[in-house]
mmCIF file of C-alpha atoms in Angstrom:
data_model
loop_
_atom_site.group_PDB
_atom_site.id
_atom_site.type_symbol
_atom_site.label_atom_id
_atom_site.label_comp_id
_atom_site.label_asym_id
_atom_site.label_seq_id
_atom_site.Cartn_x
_atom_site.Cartn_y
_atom_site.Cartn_z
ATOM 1 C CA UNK I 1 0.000 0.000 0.000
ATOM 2 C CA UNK I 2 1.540 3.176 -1.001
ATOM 3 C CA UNK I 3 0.768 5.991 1.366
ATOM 4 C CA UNK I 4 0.867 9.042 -0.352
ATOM 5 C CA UNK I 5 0.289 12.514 1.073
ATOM 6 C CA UNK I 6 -0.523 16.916 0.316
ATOM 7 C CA UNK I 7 1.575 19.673 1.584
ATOM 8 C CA UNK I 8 1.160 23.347 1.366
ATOM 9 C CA UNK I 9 4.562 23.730 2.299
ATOM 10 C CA UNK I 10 6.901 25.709 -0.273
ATOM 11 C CA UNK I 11 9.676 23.666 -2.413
ATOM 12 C CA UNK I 12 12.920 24.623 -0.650
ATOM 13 C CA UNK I 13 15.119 26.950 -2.994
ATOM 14 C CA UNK I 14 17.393 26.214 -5.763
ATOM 15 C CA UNK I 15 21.257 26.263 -4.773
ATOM 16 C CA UNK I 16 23.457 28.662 -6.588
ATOM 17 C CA UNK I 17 25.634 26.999 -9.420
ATOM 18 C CA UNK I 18 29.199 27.662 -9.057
ATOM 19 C CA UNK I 19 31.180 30.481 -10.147
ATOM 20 C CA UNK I 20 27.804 32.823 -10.088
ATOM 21 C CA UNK I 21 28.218 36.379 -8.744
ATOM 22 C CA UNK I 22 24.970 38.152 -8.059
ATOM 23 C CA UNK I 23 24.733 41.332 -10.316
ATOM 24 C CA UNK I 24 24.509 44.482 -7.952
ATOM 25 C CA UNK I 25 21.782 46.655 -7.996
ATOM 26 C CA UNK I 26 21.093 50.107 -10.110
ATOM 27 C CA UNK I 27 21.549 51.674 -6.739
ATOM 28 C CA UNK I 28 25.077 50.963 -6.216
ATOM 29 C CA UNK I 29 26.525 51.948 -9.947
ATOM 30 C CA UNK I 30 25.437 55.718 -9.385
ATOM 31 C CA UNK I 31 28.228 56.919 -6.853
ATOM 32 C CA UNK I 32 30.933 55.173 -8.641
ATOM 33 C CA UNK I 33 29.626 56.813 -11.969
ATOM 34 C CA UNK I 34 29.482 60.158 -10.456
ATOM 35 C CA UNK I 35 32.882 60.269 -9.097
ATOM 36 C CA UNK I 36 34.380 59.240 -12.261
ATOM 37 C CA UNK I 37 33.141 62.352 -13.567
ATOM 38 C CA UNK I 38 33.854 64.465 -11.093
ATOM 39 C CA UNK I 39 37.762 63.493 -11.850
ATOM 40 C CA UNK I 40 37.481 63.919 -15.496
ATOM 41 C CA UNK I 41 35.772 67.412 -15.043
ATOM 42 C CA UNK I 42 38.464 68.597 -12.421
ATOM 43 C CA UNK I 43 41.261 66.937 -14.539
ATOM 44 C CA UNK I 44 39.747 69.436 -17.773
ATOM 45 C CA UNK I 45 39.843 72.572 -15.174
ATOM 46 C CA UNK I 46 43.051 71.858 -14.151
ATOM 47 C CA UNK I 47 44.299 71.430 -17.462
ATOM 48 C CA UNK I 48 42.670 74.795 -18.860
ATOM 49 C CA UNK I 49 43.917 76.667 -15.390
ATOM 50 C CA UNK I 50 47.783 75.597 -16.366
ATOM 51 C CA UNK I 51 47.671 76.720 -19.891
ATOM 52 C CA UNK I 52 45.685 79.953 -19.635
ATOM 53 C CA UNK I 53 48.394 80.687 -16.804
ATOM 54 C CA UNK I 54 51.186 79.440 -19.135
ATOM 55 C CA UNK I 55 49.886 81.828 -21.634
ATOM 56 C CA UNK I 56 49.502 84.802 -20.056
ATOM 57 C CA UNK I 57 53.280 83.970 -18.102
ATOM 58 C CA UNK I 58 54.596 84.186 -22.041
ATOM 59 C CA UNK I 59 52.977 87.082 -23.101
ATOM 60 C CA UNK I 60 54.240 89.083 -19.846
ATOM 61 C CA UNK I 61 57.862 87.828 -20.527
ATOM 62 C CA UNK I 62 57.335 88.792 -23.969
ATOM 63 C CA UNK I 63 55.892 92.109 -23.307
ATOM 64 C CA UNK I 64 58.818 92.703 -20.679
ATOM 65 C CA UNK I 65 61.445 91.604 -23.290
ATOM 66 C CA UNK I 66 59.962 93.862 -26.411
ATOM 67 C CA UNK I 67 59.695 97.141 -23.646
ATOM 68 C CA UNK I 68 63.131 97.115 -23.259
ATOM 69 C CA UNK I 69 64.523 96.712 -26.660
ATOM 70 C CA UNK I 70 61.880 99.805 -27.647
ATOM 71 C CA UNK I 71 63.394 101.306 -24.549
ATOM 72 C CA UNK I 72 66.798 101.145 -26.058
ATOM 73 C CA UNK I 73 65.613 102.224 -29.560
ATOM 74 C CA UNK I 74 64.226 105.161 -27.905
ATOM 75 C CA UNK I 75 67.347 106.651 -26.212
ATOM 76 C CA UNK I 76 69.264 106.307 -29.143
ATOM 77 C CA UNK I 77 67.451 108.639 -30.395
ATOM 78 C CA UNK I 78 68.359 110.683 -27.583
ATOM 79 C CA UNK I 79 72.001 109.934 -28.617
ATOM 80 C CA UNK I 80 71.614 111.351 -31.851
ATOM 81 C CA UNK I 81 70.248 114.775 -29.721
ATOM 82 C CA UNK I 82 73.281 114.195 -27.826
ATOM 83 C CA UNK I 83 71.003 114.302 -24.668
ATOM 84 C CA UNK I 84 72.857 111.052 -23.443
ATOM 85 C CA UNK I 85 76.689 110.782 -22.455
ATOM 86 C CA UNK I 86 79.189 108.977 -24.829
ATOM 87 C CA UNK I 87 79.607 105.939 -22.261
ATOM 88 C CA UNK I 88 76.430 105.121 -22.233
ATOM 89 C CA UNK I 89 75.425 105.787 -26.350
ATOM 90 C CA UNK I 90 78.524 103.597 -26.610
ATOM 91 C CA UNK I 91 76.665 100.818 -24.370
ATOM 92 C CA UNK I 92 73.172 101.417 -26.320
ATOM 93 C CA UNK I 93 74.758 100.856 -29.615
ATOM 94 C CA UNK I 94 76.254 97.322 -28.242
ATOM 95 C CA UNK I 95 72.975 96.637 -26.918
ATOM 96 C CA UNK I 96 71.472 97.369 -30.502
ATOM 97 C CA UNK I 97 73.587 95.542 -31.893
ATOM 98 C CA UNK I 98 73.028 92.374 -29.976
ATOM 99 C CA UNK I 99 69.177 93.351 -30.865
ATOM 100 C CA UNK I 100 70.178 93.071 -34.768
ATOM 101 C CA UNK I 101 71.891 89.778 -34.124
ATOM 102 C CA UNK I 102 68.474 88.380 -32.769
ATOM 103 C CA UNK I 103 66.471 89.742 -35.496
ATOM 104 C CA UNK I 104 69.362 88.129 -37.968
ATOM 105 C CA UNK I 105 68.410 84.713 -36.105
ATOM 106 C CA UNK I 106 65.281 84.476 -36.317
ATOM 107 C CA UNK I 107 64.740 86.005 -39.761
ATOM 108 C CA UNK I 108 67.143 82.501 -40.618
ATOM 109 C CA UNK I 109 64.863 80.453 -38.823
ATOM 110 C CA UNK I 110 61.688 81.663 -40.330
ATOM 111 C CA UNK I 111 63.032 82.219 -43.434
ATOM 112 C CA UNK I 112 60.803 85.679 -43.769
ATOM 113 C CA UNK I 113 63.461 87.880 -43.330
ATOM 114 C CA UNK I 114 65.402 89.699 -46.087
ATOM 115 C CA UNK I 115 68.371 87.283 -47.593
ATOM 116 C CA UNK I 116 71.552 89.077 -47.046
ATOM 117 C CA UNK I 117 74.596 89.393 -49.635
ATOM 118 C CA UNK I 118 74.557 90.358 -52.863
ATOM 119 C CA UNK I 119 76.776 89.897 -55.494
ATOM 120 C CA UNK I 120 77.074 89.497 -59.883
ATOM 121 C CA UNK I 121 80.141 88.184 -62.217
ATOM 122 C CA UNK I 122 79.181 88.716 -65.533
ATOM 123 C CA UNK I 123 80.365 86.980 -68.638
ATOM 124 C CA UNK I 124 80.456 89.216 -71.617
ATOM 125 C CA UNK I 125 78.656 88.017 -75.200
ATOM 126 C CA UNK I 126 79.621 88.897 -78.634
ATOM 127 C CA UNK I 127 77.093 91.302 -80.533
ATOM 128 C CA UNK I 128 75.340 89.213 -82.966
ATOM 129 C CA UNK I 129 75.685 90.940 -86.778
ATOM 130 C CA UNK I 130 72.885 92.768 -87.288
ATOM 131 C CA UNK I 131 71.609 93.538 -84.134
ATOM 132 C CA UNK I 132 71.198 97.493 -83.145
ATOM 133 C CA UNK I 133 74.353 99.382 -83.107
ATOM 134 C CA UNK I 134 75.355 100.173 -79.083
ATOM 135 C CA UNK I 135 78.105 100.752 -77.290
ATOM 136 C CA UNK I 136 77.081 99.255 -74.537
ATOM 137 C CA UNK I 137 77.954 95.837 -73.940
ATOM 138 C CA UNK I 138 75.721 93.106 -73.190
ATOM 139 C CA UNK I 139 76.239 89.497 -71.051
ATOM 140 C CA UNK I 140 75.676 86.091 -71.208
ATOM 141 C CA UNK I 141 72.744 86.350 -68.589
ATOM 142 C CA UNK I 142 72.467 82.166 -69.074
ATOM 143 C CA UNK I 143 76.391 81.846 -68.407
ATOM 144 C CA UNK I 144 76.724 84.479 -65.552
ATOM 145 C CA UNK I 145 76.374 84.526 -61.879
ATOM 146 C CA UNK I 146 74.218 86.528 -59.750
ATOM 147 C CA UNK I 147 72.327 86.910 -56.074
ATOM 148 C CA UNK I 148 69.968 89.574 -54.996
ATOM 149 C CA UNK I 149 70.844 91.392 -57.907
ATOM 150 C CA UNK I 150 68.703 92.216 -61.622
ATOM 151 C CA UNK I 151 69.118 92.622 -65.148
ATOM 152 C CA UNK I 152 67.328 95.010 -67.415
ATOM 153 C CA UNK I 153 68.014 94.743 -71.375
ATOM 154 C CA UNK I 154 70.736 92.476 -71.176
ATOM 155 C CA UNK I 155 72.963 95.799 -70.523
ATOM 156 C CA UNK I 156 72.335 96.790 -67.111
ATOM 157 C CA UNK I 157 72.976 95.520 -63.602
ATOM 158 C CA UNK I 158 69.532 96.796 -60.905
ATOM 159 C CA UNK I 159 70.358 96.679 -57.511
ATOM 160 C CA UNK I 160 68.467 95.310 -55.037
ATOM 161 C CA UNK I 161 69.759 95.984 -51.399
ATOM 162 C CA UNK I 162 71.257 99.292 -50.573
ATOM 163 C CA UNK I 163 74.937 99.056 -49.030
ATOM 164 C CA UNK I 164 78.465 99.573 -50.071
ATOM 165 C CA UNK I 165 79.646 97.462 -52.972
ATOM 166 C CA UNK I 166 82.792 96.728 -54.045
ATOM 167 C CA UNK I 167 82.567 97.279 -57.856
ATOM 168 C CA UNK I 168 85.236 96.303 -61.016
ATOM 169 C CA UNK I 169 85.003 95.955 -64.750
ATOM 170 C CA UNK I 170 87.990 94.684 -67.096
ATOM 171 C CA UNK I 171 87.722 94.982 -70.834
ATOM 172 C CA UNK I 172 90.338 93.998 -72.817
ATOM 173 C CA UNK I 173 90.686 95.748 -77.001
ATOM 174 C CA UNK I 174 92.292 93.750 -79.414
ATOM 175 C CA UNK I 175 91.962 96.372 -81.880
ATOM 176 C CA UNK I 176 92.992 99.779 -82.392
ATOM 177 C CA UNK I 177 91.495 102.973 -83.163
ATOM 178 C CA UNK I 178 92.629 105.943 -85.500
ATOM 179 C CA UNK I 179 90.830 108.527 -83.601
ATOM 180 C CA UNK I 180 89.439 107.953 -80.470
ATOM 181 C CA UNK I 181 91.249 106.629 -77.738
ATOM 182 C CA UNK I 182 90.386 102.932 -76.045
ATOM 183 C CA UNK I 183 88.095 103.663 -73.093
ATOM 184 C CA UNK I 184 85.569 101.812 -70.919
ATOM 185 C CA UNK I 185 83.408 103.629 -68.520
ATOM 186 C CA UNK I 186 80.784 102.209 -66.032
ATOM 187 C CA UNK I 187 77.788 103.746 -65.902
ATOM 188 C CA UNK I 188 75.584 105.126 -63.119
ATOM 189 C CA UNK I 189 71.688 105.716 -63.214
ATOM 190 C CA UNK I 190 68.990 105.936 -60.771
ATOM 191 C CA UNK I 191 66.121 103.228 -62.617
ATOM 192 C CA UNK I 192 65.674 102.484 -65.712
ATOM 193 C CA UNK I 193 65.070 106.760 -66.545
ATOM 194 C CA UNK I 194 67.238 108.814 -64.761
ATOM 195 C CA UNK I 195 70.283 110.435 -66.010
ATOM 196 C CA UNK I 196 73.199 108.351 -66.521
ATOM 197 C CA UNK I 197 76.879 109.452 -65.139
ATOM 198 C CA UNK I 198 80.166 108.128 -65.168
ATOM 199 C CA UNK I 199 80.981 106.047 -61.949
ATOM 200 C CA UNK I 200 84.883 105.121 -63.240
ATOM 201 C CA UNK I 201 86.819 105.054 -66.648
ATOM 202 C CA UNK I 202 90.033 103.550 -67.065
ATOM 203 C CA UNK I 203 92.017 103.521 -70.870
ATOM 204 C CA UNK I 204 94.474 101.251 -72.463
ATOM 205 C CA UNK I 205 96.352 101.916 -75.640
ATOM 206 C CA UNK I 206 98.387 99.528 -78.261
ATOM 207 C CA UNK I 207 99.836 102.107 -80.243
ATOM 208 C CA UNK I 208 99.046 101.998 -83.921
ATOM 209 C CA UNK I 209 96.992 99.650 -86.109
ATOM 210 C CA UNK I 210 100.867 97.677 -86.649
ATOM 211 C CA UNK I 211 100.438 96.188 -83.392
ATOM 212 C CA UNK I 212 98.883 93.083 -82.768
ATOM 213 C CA UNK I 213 99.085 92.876 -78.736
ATOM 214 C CA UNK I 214 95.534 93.508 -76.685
ATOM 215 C CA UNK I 215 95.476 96.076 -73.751
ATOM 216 C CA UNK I 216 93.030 95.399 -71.163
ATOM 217 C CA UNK I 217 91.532 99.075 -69.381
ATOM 218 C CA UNK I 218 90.928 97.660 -65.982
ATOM 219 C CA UNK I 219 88.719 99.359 -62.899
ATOM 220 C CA UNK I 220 87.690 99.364 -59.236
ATOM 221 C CA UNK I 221 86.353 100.887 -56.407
ATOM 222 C CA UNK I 222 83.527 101.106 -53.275
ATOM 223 C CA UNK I 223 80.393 102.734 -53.806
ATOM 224 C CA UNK I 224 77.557 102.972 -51.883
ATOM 225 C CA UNK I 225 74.199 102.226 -53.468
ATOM 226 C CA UNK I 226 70.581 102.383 -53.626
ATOM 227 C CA UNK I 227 68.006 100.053 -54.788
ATOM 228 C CA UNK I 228 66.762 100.577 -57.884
ATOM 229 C CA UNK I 229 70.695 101.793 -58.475
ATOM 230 C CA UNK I 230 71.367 100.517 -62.466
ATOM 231 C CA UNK I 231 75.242 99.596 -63.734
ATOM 232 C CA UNK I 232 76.220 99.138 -67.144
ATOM 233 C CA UNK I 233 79.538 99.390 -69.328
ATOM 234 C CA UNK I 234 80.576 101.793 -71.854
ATOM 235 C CA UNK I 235 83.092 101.119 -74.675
ATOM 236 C CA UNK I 236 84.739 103.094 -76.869
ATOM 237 C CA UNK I 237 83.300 100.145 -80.017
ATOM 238 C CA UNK I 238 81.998 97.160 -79.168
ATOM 239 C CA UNK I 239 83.584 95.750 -82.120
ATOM 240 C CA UNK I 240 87.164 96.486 -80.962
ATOM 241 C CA UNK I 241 86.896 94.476 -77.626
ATOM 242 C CA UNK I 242 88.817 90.309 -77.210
ATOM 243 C CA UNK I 243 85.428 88.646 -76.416
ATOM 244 C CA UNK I 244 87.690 85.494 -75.422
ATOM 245 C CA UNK I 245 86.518 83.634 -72.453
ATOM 246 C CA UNK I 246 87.792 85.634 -69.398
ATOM 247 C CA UNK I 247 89.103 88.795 -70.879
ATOM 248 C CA UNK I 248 86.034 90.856 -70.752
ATOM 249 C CA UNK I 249 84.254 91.206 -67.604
ATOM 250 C CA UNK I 250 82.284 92.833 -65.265
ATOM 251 C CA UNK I 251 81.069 92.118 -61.682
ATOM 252 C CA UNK I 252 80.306 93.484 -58.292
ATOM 253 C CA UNK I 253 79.861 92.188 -54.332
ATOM 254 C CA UNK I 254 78.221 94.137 -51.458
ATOM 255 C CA UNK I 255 80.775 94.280 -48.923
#
């Protein structure tokens, strides 16, 4: 006989399987969350406090640095008045200096500033027959050298940086002249309009048309120049001068 029998007793409950972690609840996650972005906030502020003091540290350096040097600037014009003492316009002009050498720097660095030096050797060329009668003589602008300095018809050298320049011309005749004697001159004129002058002139001679040797009229000197400043050379007759490589030339360097 099987005796069976009802309960309203509950099952008992299910054991946990191993390895199981209970998931917390939504109340616990919401502090944790919050303080994470409490430190993420505080880390931007911090952040924006160090540049913006950064910043305005520079600029007040800057500023300090920029004072002076117009500081300087401004009693040298006092020096001019002769307001200040020798001793110290000696000082301010060291200190200027030392401000030029900066500016030199950086204008390097940046490659904005103005490229110093300036220089030309030209390389004469032969007048081609027919071409316009001059006396002027023209260059090989393909074979020639020049930095920070121009060329306007062949003919003329244009300046480009104002300064002292160390300036020379040799042109050698391998021909003589019955009337006129063998002359070069260089030439002077402010742009491509103004009034030319004679800068130097120099002469050679070979004597009669018996001799066969060639003279060379050779010239040189500092100048100080303007931009804009044009050079050229003048010959007695183009068609007397040795166009043989390295006879005829004409150059000049900013010293």
């Amino acid at each position: 006989m099987i005796n069976t029998y009802q309960t309203s007793m509950p099952p008992p409950p299910i054991p946990p399987r191993l390895g199981s972690v209970s998931a917390p609840g939504p109340g616990h996650s919401k502090p944790l969350l919050r303080f994470l972005i409490g430190m993420i906030v505080l880390q931007m502020v911090l952040l924006l406090g160090g540049f913006t003091y950064l910043y305005h540290t520079d600029n007040k350096e800057l500023d300090s640095k920029y004072l002076d040097d117009m500081i300087i600037l401004k009693r040298l014009e006092e020096c001019e008045k002769d307001i200040q003492s020798v001793l110290d316009c000696k000082k301010l002009v060291e200190k200027y200096k030392s401000i030029l050498a900066k500016v030199g720097r950086a204008a390097k660095l940046t490659g904005d500033g103005p490229s110093y030096g300036a220089m030309a050797r030209m390389i004469v060329k032969q007048p081609v027959s027919g071409s316009p009668p001059t006396k002027y003589l023209e260059w090989n602008i393909g074979h020639s050298v020049r930095k920070n300095v121009q060329y306007y018809m062949s003919s003329w050298l244009k300046v480009l940086q104002p300064g002292d320049y160390n300036i020379y011309s040799q042109v050698a005749f391998s021909k003589w002249h019955p009337k006129t004697p063998l002359a070069s001159r260089v030439k002077l004129r402010k742009g491509e309009t103004g009034e030319e002058k004679d800068l130097m002139t120099a002469y050679c001679s070979l004597g009669d048309q018996d001799h066969t040797d060639v003279c060379t009229a050779f010239q040189g000197g500092v100048f100080s120049l303007e931009p804009d400043d044009q050079l050229s050379v003048w010959v007695t007759d183009p068609s007397l001068v040795n166009y043989e490589e390295g006879t005829t030339t004409f150059g000049l360097y900013k010293l």
